[in-house]
Structures are given as C-alpha cells and as structure tokens.
JSON list of C-alpha atoms in Angstrom, two decimals:
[
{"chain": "C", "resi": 136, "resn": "UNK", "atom": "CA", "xyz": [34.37, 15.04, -13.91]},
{"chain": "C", "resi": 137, "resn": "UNK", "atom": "CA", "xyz": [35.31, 11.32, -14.31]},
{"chain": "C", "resi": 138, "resn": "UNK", "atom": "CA", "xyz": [32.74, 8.65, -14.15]},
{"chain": "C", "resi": 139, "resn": "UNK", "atom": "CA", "xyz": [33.46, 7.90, -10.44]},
{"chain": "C", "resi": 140, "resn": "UNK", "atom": "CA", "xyz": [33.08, 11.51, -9.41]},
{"chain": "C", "resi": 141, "resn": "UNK", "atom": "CA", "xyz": [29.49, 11.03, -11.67]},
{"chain": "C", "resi": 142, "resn": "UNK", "atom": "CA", "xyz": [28.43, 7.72, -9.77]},
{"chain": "C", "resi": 143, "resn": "UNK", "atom": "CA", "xyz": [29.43, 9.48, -6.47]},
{"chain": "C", "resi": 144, "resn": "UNK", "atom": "CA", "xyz": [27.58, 12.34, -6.98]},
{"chain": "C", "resi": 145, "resn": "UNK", "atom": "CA", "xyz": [24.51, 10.99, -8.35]},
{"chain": "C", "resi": 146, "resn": "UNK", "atom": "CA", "xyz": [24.37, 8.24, -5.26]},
{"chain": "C", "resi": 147, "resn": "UNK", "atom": "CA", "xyz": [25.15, 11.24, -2.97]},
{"chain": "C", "resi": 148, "resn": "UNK", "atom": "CA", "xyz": [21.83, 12.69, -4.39]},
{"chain": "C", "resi": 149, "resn": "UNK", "atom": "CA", "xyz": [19.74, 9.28, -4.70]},
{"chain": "C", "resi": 150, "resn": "UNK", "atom": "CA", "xyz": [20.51, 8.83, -0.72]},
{"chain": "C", "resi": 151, "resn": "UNK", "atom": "CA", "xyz": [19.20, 12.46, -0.52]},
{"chain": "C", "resi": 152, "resn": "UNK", "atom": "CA", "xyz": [15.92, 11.82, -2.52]},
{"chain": "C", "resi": 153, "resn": "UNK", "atom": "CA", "xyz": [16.67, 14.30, -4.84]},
{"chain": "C", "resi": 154, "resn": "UNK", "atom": "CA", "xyz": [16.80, 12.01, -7.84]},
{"chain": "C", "resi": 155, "resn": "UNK", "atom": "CA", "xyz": [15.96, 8.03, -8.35]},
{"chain": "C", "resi": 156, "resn": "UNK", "atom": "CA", "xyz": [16.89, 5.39, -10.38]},
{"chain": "C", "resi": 157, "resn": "UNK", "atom": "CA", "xyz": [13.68, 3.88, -12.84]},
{"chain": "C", "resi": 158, "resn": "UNK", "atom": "CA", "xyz": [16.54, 1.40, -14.30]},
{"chain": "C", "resi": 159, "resn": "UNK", "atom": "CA", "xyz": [19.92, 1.20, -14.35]},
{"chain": "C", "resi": 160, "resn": "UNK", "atom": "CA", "xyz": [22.11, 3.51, -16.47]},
{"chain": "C", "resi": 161, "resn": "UNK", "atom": "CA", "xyz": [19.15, 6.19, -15.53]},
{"chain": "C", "resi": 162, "resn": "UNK", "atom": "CA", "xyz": [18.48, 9.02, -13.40]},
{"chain": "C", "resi": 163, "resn": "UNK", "atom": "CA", "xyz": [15.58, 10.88, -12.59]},
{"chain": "C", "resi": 164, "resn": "UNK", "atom": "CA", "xyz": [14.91, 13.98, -10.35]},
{"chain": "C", "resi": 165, "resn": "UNK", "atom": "CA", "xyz": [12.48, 13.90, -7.96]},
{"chain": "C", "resi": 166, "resn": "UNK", "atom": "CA", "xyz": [9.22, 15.82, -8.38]},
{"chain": "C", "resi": 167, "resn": "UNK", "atom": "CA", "xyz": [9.41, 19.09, -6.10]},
{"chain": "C", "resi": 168, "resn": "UNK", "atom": "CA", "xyz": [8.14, 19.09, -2.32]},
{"chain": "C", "resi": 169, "resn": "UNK", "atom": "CA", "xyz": [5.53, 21.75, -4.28]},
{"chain": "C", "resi": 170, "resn": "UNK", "atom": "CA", "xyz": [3.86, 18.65, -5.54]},
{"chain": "C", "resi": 171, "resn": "UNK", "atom": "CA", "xyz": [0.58, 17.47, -4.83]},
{"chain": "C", "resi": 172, "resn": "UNK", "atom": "CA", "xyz": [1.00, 14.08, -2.36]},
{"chain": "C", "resi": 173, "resn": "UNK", "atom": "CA", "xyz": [-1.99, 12.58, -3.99]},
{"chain": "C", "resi": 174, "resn": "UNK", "atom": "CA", "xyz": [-3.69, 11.05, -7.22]},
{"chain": "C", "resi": 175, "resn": "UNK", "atom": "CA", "xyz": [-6.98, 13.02, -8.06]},
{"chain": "C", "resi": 176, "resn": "UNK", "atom": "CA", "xyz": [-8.87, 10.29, -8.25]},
{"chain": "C", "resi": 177, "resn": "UNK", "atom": "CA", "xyz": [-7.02, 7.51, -6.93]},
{"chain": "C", "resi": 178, "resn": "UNK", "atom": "CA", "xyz": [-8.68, 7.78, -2.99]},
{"chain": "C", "resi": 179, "resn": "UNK", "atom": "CA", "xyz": [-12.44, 7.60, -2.21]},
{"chain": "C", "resi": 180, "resn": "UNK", "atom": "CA", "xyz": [-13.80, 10.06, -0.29]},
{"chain": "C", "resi": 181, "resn": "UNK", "atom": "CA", "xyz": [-14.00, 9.75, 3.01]},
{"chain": "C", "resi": 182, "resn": "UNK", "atom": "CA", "xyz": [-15.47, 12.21, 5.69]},
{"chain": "C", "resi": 183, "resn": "UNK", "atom": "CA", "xyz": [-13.30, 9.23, 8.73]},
{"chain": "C", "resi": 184, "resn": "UNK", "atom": "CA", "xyz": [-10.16, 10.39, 8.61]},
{"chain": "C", "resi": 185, "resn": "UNK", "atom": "CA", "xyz": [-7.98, 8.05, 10.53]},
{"chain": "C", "resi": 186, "resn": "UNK", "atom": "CA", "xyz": [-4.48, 9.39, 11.82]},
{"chain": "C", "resi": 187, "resn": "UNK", "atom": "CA", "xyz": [-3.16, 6.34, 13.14]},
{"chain": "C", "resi": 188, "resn": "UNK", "atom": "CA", "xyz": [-3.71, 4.81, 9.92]},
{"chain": "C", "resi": 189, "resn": "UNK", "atom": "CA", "xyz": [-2.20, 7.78, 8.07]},
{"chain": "C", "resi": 190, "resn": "UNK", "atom": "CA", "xyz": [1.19, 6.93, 10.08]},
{"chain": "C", "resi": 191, "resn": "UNK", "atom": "CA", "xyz": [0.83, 3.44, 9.25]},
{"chain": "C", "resi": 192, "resn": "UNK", "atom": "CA", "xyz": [1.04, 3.96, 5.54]},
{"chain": "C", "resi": 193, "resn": "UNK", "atom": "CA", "xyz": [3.78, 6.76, 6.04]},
{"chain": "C", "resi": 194, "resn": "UNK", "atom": "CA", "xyz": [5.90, 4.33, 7.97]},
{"chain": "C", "resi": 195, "resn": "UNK", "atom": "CA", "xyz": [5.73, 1.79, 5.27]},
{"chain": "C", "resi": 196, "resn": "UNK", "atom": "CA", "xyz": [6.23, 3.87, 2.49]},
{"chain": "C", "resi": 197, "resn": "UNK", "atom": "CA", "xyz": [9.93, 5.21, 3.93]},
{"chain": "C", "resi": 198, "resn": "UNK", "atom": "CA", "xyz": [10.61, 1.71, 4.64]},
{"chain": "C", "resi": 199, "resn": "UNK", "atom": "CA", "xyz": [10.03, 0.33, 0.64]},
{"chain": "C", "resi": 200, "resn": "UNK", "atom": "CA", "xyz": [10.25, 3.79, -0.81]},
{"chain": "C", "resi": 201, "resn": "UNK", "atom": "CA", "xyz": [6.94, 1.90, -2.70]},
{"chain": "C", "resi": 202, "resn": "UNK", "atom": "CA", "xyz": [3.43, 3.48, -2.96]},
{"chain": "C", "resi": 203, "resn": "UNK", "atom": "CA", "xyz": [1.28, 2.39, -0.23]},
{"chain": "C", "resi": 204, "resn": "UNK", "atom": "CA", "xyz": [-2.70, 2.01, -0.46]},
{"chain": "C", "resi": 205, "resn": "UNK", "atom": "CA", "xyz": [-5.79, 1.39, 1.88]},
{"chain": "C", "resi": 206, "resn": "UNK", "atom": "CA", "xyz": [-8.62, -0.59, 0.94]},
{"chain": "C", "resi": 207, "resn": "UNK", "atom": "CA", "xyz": [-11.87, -1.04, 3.02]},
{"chain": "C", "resi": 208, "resn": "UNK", "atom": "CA", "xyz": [-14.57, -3.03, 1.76]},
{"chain": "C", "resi": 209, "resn": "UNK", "atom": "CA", "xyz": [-18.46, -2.16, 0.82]},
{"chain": "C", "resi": 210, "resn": "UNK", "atom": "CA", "xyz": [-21.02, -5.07, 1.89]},
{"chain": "C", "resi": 211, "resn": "UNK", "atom": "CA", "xyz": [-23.63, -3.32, 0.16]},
{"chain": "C", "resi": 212, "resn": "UNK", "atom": "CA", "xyz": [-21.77, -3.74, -3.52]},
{"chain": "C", "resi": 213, "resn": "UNK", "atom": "CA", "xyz": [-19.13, -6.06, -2.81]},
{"chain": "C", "resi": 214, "resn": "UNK", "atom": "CA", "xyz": [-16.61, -4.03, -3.80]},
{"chain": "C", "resi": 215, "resn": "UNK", "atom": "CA", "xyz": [-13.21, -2.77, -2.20]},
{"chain": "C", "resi": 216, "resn": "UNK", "atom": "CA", "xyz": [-12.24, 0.79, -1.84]},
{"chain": "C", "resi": 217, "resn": "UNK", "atom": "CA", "xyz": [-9.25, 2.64, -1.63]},
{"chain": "C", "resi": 218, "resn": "UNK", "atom": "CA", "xyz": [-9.69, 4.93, 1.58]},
{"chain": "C", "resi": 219, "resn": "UNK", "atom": "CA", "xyz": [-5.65, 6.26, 1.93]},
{"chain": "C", "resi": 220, "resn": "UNK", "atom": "CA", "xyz": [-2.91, 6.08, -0.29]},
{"chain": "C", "resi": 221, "resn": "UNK", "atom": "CA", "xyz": [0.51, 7.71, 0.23]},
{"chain": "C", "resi": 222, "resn": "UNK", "atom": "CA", "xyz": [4.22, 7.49, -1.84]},
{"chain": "C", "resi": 223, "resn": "UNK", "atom": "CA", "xyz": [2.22, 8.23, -4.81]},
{"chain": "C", "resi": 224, "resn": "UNK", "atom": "CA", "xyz": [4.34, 11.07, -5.53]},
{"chain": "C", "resi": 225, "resn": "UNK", "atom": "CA", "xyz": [6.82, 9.15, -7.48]},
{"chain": "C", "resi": 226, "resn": "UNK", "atom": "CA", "xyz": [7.36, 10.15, -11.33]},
{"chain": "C", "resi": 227, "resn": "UNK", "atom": "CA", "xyz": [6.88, 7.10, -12.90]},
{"chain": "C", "resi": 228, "resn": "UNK", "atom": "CA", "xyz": [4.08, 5.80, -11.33]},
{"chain": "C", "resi": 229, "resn": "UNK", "atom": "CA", "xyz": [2.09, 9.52, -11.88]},
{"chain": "C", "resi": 230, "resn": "UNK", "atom": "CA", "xyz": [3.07, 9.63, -15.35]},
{"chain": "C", "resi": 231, "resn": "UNK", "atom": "CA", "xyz": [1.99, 5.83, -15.62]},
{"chain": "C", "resi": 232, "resn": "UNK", "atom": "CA", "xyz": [-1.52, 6.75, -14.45]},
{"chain": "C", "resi": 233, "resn": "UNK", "atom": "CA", "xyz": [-1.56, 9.69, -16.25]},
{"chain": "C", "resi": 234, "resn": "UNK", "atom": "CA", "xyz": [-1.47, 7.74, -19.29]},
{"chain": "C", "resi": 235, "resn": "UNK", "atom": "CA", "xyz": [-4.10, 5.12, -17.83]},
{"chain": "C", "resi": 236, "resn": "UNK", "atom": "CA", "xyz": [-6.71, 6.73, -16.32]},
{"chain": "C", "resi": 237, "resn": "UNK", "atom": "CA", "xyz": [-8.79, 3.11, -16.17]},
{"chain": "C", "resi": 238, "resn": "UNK", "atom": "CA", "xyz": [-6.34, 2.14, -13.70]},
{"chain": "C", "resi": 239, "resn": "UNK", "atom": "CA", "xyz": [-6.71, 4.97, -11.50]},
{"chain": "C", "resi": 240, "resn": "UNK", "atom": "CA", "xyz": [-10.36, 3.86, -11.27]},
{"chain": "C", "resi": 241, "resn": "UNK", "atom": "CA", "xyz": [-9.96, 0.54, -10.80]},
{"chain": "C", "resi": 242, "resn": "UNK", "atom": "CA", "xyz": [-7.31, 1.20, -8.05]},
{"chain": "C", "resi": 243, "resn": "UNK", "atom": "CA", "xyz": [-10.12, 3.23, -6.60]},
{"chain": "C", "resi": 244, "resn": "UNK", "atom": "CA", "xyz": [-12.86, 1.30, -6.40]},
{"chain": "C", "resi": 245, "resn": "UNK", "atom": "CA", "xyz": [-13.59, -2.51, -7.80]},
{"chain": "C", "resi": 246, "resn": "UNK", "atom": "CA", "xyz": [-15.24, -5.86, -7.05]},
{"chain": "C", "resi": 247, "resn": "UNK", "atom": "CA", "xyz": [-13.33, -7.59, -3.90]},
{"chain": "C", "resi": 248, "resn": "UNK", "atom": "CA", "xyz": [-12.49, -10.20, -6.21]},
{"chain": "C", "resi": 249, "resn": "UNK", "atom": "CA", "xyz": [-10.65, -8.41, -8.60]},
{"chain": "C", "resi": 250, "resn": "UNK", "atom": "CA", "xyz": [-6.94, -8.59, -7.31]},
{"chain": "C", "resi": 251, "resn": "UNK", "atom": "CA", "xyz": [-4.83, -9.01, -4.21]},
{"chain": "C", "resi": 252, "resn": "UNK", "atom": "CA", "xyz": [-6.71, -6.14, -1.36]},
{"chain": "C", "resi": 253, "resn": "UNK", "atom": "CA", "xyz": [-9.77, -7.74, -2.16]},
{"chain": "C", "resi": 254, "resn": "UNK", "atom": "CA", "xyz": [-8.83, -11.59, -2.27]},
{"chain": "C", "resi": 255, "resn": "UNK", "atom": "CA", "xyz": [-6.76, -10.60, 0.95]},
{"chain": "C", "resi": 256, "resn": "UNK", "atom": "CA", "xyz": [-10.08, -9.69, 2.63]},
{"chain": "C", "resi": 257, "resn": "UNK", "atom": "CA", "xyz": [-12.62, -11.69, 1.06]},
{"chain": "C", "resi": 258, "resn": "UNK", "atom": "CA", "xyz": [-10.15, -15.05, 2.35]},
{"chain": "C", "resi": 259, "resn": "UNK", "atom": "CA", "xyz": [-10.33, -13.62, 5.74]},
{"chain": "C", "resi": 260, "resn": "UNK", "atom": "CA", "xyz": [-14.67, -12.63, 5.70]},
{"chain": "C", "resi": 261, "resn": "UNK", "atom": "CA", "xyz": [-15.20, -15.92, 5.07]},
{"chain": "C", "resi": 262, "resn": "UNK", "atom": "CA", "xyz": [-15.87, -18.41, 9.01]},
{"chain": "C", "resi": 263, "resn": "UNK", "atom": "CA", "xyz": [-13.40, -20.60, 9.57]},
{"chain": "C", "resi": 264, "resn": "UNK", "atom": "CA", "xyz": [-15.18, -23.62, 8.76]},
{"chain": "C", "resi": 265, "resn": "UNK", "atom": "CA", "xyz": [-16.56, -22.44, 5.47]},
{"chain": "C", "resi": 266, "resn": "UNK", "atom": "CA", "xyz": [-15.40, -24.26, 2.53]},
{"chain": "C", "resi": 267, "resn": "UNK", "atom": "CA", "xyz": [-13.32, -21.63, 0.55]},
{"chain": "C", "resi": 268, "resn": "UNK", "atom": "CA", "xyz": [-11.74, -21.98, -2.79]},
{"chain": "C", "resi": 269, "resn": "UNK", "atom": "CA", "xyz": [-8.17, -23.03, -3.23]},
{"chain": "C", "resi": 270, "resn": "UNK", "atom": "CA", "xyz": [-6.64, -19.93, -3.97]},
{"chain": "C", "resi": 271, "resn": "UNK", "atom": "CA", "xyz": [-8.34, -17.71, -1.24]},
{"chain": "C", "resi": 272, "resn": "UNK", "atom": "CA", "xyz": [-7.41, -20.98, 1.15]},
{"chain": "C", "resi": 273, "resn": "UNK", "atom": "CA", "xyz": [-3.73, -20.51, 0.25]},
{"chain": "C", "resi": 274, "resn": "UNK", "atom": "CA", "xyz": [-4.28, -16.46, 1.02]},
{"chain": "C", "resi": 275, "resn": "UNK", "atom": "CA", "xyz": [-5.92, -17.01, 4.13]},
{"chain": "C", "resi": 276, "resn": "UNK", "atom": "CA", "xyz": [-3.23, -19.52, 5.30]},
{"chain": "C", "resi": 277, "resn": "UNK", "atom": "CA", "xyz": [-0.23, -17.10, 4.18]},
{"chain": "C", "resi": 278, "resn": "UNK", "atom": "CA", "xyz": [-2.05, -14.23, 5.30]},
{"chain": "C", "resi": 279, "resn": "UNK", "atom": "CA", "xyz": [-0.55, -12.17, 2.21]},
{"chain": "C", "resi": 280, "resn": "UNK", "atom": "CA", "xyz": [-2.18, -11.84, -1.07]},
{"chain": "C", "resi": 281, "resn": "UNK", "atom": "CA", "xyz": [0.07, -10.87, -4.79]},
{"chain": "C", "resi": 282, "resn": "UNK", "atom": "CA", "xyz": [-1.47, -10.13, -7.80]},
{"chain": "C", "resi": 283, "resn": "UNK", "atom": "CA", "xyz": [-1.09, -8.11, -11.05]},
{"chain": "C", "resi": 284, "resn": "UNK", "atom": "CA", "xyz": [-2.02, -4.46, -10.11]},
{"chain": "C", "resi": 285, "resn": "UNK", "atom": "CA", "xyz": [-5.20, -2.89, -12.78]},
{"chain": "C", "resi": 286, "resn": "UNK", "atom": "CA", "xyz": [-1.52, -0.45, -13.60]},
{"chain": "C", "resi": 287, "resn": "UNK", "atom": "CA", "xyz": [0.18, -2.59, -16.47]},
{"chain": "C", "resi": 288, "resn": "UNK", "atom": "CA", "xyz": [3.33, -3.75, -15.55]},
{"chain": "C", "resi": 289, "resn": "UNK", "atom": "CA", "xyz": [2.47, -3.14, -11.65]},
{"chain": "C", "resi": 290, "resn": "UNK", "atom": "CA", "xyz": [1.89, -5.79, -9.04]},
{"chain": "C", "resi": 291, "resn": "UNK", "atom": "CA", "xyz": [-0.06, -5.53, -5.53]},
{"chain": "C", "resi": 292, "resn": "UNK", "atom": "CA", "xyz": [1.08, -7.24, -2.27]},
{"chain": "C", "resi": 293, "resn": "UNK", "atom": "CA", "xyz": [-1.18, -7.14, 0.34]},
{"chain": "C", "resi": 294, "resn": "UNK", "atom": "CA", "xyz": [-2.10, -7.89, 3.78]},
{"chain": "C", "resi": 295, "resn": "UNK", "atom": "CA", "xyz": [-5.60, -8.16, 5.91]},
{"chain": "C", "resi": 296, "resn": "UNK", "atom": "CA", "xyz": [-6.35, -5.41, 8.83]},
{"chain": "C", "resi": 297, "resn": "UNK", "atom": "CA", "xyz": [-8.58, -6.68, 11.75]},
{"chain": "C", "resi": 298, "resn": "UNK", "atom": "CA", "xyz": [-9.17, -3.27, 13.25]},
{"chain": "C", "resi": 299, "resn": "UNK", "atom": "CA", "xyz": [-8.39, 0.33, 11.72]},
{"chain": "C", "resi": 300, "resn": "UNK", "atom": "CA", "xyz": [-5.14, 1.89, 13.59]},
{"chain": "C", "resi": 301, "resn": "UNK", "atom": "CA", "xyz": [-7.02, 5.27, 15.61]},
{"chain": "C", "resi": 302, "resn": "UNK", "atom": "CA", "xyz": [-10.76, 3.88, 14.71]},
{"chain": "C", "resi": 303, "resn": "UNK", "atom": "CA", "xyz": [-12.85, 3.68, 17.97]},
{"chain": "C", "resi": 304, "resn": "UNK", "atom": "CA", "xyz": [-13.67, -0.15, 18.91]},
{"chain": "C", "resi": 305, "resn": "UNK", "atom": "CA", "xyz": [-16.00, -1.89, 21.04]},
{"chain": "C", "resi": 306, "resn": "UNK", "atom": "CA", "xyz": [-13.93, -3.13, 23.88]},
{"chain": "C", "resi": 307, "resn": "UNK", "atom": "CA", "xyz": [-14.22, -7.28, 23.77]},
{"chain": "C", "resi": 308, "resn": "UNK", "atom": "CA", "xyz": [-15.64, -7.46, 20.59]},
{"chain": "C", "resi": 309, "resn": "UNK", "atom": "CA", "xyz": [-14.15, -10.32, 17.63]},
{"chain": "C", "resi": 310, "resn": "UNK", "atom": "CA", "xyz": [-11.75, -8.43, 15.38]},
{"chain": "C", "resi": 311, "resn": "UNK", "atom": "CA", "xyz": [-12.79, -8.95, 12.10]},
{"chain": "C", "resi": 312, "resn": "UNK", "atom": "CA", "xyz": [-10.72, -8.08, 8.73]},
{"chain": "C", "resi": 313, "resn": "UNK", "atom": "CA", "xyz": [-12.26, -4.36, 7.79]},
{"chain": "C", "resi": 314, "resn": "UNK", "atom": "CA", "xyz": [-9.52, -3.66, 5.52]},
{"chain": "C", "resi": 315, "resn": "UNK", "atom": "CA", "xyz": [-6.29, -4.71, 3.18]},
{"chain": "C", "resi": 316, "resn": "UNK", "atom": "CA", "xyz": [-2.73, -2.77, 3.26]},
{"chain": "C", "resi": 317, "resn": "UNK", "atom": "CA", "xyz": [-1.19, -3.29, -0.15]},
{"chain": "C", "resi": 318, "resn": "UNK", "atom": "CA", "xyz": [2.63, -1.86, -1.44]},
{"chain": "C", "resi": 319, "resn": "UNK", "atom": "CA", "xyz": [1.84, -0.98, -5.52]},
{"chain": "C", "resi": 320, "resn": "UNK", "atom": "CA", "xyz": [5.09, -1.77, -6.74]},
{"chain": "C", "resi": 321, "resn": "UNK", "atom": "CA", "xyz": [6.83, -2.21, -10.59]},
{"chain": "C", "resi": 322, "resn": "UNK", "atom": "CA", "xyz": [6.34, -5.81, -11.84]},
{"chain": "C", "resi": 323, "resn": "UNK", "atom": "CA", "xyz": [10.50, -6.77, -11.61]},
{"chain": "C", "resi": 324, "resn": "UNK", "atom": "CA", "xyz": [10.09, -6.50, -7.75]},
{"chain": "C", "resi": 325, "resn": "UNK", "atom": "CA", "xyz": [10.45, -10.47, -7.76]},
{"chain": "C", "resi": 326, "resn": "UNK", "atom": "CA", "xyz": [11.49, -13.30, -5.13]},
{"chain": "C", "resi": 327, "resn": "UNK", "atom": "CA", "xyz": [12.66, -12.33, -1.54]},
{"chain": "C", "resi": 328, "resn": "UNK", "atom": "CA", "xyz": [11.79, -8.40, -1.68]},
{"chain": "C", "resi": 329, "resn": "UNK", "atom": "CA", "xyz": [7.92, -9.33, -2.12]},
{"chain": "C", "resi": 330, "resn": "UNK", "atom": "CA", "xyz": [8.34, -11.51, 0.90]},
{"chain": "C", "resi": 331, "resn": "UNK", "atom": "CA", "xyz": [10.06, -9.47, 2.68]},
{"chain": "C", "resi": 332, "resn": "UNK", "atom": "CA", "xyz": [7.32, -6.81, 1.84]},
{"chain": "C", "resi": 333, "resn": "UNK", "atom": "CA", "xyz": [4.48, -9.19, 3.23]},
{"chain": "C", "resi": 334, "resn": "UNK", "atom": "CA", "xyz": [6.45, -9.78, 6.59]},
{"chain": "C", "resi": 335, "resn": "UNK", "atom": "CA", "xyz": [6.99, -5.84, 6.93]},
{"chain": "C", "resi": 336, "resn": "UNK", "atom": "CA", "xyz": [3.20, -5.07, 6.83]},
{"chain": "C", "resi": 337, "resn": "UNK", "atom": "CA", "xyz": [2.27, -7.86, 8.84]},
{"chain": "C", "resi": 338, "resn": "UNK", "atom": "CA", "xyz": [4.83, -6.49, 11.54]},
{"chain": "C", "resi": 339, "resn": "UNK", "atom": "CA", "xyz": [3.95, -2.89, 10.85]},
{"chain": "C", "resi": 340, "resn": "UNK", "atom": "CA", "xyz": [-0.42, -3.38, 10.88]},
{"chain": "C", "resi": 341, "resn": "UNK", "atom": "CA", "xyz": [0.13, -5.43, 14.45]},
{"chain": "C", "resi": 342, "resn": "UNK", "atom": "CA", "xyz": [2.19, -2.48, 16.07]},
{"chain": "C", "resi": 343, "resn": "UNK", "atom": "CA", "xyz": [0.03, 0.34, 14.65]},
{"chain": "C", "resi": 344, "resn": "UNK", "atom": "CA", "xyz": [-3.04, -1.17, 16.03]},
{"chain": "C", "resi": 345, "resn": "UNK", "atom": "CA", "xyz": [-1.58, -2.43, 19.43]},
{"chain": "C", "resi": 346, "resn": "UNK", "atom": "CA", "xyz": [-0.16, 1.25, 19.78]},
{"chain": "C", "resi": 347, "resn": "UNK", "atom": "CA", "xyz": [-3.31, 2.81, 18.64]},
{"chain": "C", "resi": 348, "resn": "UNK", "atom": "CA", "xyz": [-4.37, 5.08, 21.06]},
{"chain": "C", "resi": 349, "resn": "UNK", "atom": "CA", "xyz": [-7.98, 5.06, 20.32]},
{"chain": "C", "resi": 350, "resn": "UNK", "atom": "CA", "xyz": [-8.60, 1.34, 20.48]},
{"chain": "C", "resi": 351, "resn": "UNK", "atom": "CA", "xyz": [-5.86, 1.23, 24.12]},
{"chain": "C", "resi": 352, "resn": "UNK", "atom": "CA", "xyz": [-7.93, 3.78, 25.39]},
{"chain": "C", "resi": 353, "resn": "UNK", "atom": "CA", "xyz": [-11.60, 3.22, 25.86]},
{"chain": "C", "resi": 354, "resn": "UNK", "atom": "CA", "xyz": [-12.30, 6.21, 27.44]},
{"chain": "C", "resi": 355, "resn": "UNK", "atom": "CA", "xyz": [-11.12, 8.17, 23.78]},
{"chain": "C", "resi": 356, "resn": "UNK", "atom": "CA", "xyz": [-13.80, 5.85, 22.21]},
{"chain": "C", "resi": 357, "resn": "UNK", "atom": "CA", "xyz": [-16.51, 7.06, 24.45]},
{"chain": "C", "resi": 358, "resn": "UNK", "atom": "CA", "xyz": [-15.99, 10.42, 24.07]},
{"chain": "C", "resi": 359, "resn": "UNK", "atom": "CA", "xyz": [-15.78, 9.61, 19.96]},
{"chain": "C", "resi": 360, "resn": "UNK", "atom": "CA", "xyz": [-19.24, 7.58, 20.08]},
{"chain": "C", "resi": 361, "resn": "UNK", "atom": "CA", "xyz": [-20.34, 10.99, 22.79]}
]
C-alpha cells in the first residue's frame, strides 16, 4: 500500500477507536473491550454509588477522549478523595501508573491542598467574606483550578460540584461545593483546549445536576432517606 492508503487506513481505525495516536508518526491499538475499566487502586471505596454522577463522567470522557476523576472531600482529615474515575482505560496512562504506583495513591487520596480538585474545593469552602489567599482567590473567581497532576508529565483541570448529580438533597437547603470534576490529561494539552476543557465541565456539572432526577424529585429523596 502507498502511504496515503496507510494514513487512510489508520485514521479510518483512530475514528473507530481501535487504535490512537500517543504522538505523531505513532500508532497504538487500543486495549481490548476485555479490559478492566478501572485502576486497582486509583478509586476509594465507596458503598454511595451515584448513577447520575457515573453519566456525568461518561459524558465527559467521550467528549475529551481524556480520563475523568471524582473527588469528594474528608472534613475529618482534610483530605480529598477520588470517589469515580472513568477513561482510565487508555494505554499510556495505565502503563504510566503502572510504573508509578505513588501516583496512583496520591490520585487516590491526598491533602485538599495538594493540586487542582482540592484547591478547586477548598477556594469554594471558604464564606464569601473570608480573606483567602491569592491563588485560591483567582480559583474561586475563575471557578476552574490547573495544576501539575502527582502522574509526571500529567496535568489536572478541574471544576467545583455544589450538589452530587442522583445524591438525595434537602429541598431549600444552600448548595455547598461537596466535590471537584477534574480531566487528567498529558502535560502538552496547552492554551485553548484546557479552556475549553474548564467551560465543558462547567456546562456539563450544571446540566447533570439540574437533570438529576433525585434532587428534581423530592419524593425519590424521601423514599431514599425512608
């Protein structure tokens, strides 16, 4: 075959999934559908699962193709945990945590100060009229948090979650930030994609939760509470 028959085969199978690109010049097959869709390790446990939220970081992850992670946040230790993850199937970013294992536990669980999920949530915990550092001040006015990931050569972009998409609510009550949305992406992602990435979440947290059916219907929170 000649090398546009090549290039028009391979980008028939990147549109397809099959295969990716980690850098130009390369090609990579995807792992099989056989393939476990976590990270052992990577996700706290959790005995809430949360279906609406599930969908949330679905939707995002076929929109960036990125891998897509849920932090909460512990009062008791001050630390943020990672309660969901999903697109963590990719080959690169397996075989990078593979090789890391500190990162897996620091994606997992670490102090809310550490990197962007955290600062993302700790800027918004704060009242409004309590004096807050520069930096969280800038996060809390942008409402979108970007830091280097604990993965080398991995950043996080992140933004703040008043209310968990299908987590029963108490009808009238202040939404507070509970939890960060963050897209793990390589490093080179630089300029207008990591924008673009904070406006998509913003867009995509506000539907999930206004379409949530648990928190539009209070009688499905009753019978939760019940």
């Amino acid at each position: 075959m000649d090398e546009d028959e090549v290039r028009r085969r391979l980008l028939h199978l990147f549109k397809a999934r099959v295969c990716y690109r980690p850098r130009f010049g390369y090609w990579e097959l995807r792992p099989s559908p056989a393939t476990p869709t976590d990270t052992p390790g990577l996700v706290q446990p959790s005995t809430t699962p949360l279906l609406d939220a599930t969908l949330l970081l679905d939707g995002i992850h076929s929109r960036t193709e990125q891998a897509v992670l849920l932090h909460t946040y512990s009062p008791v230790t001050g630390e943020r945990l990672c309660i969901a993850a999903t697109g963590t199937r990719d080959v690169r970013l397996r075989r990078e945590l593979a090789f890391t294992p500190t990162a897996v536990d620091r994606l997992r669980r670490s102090p809310l100060d550490s990197d962007a999920p955290g600062l993302v949530m700790l800027a918004n915990l704060a009242g409004h009229d309590a004096p807050l550092r520069e930096d969280l001040r800038q996060i809390r006015c942008a409402q979108v948090a970007l830091t280097e990931s604990p993965l080398p050569g991995w950043i996080l972009v992140s933004v703040p979650v008043r209310r968990l998409p299908g987590a029963p609510t108490v009808p009238g009550a202040e939404p507070r930030v509970v939890a960060a949305v963050s897209i793990l992406a390589p490093n080179h992602t630089q300029g207008d994609p990591l924008i673009a990435y904070g406006r998509l979440m913003h867009n995509a947290v506000q539907a999930a939760i206004e379409s949530s059916v648990a928190i539009g219907h209070h009688r499905f929170a009753a019978a939760v509470a019940a």
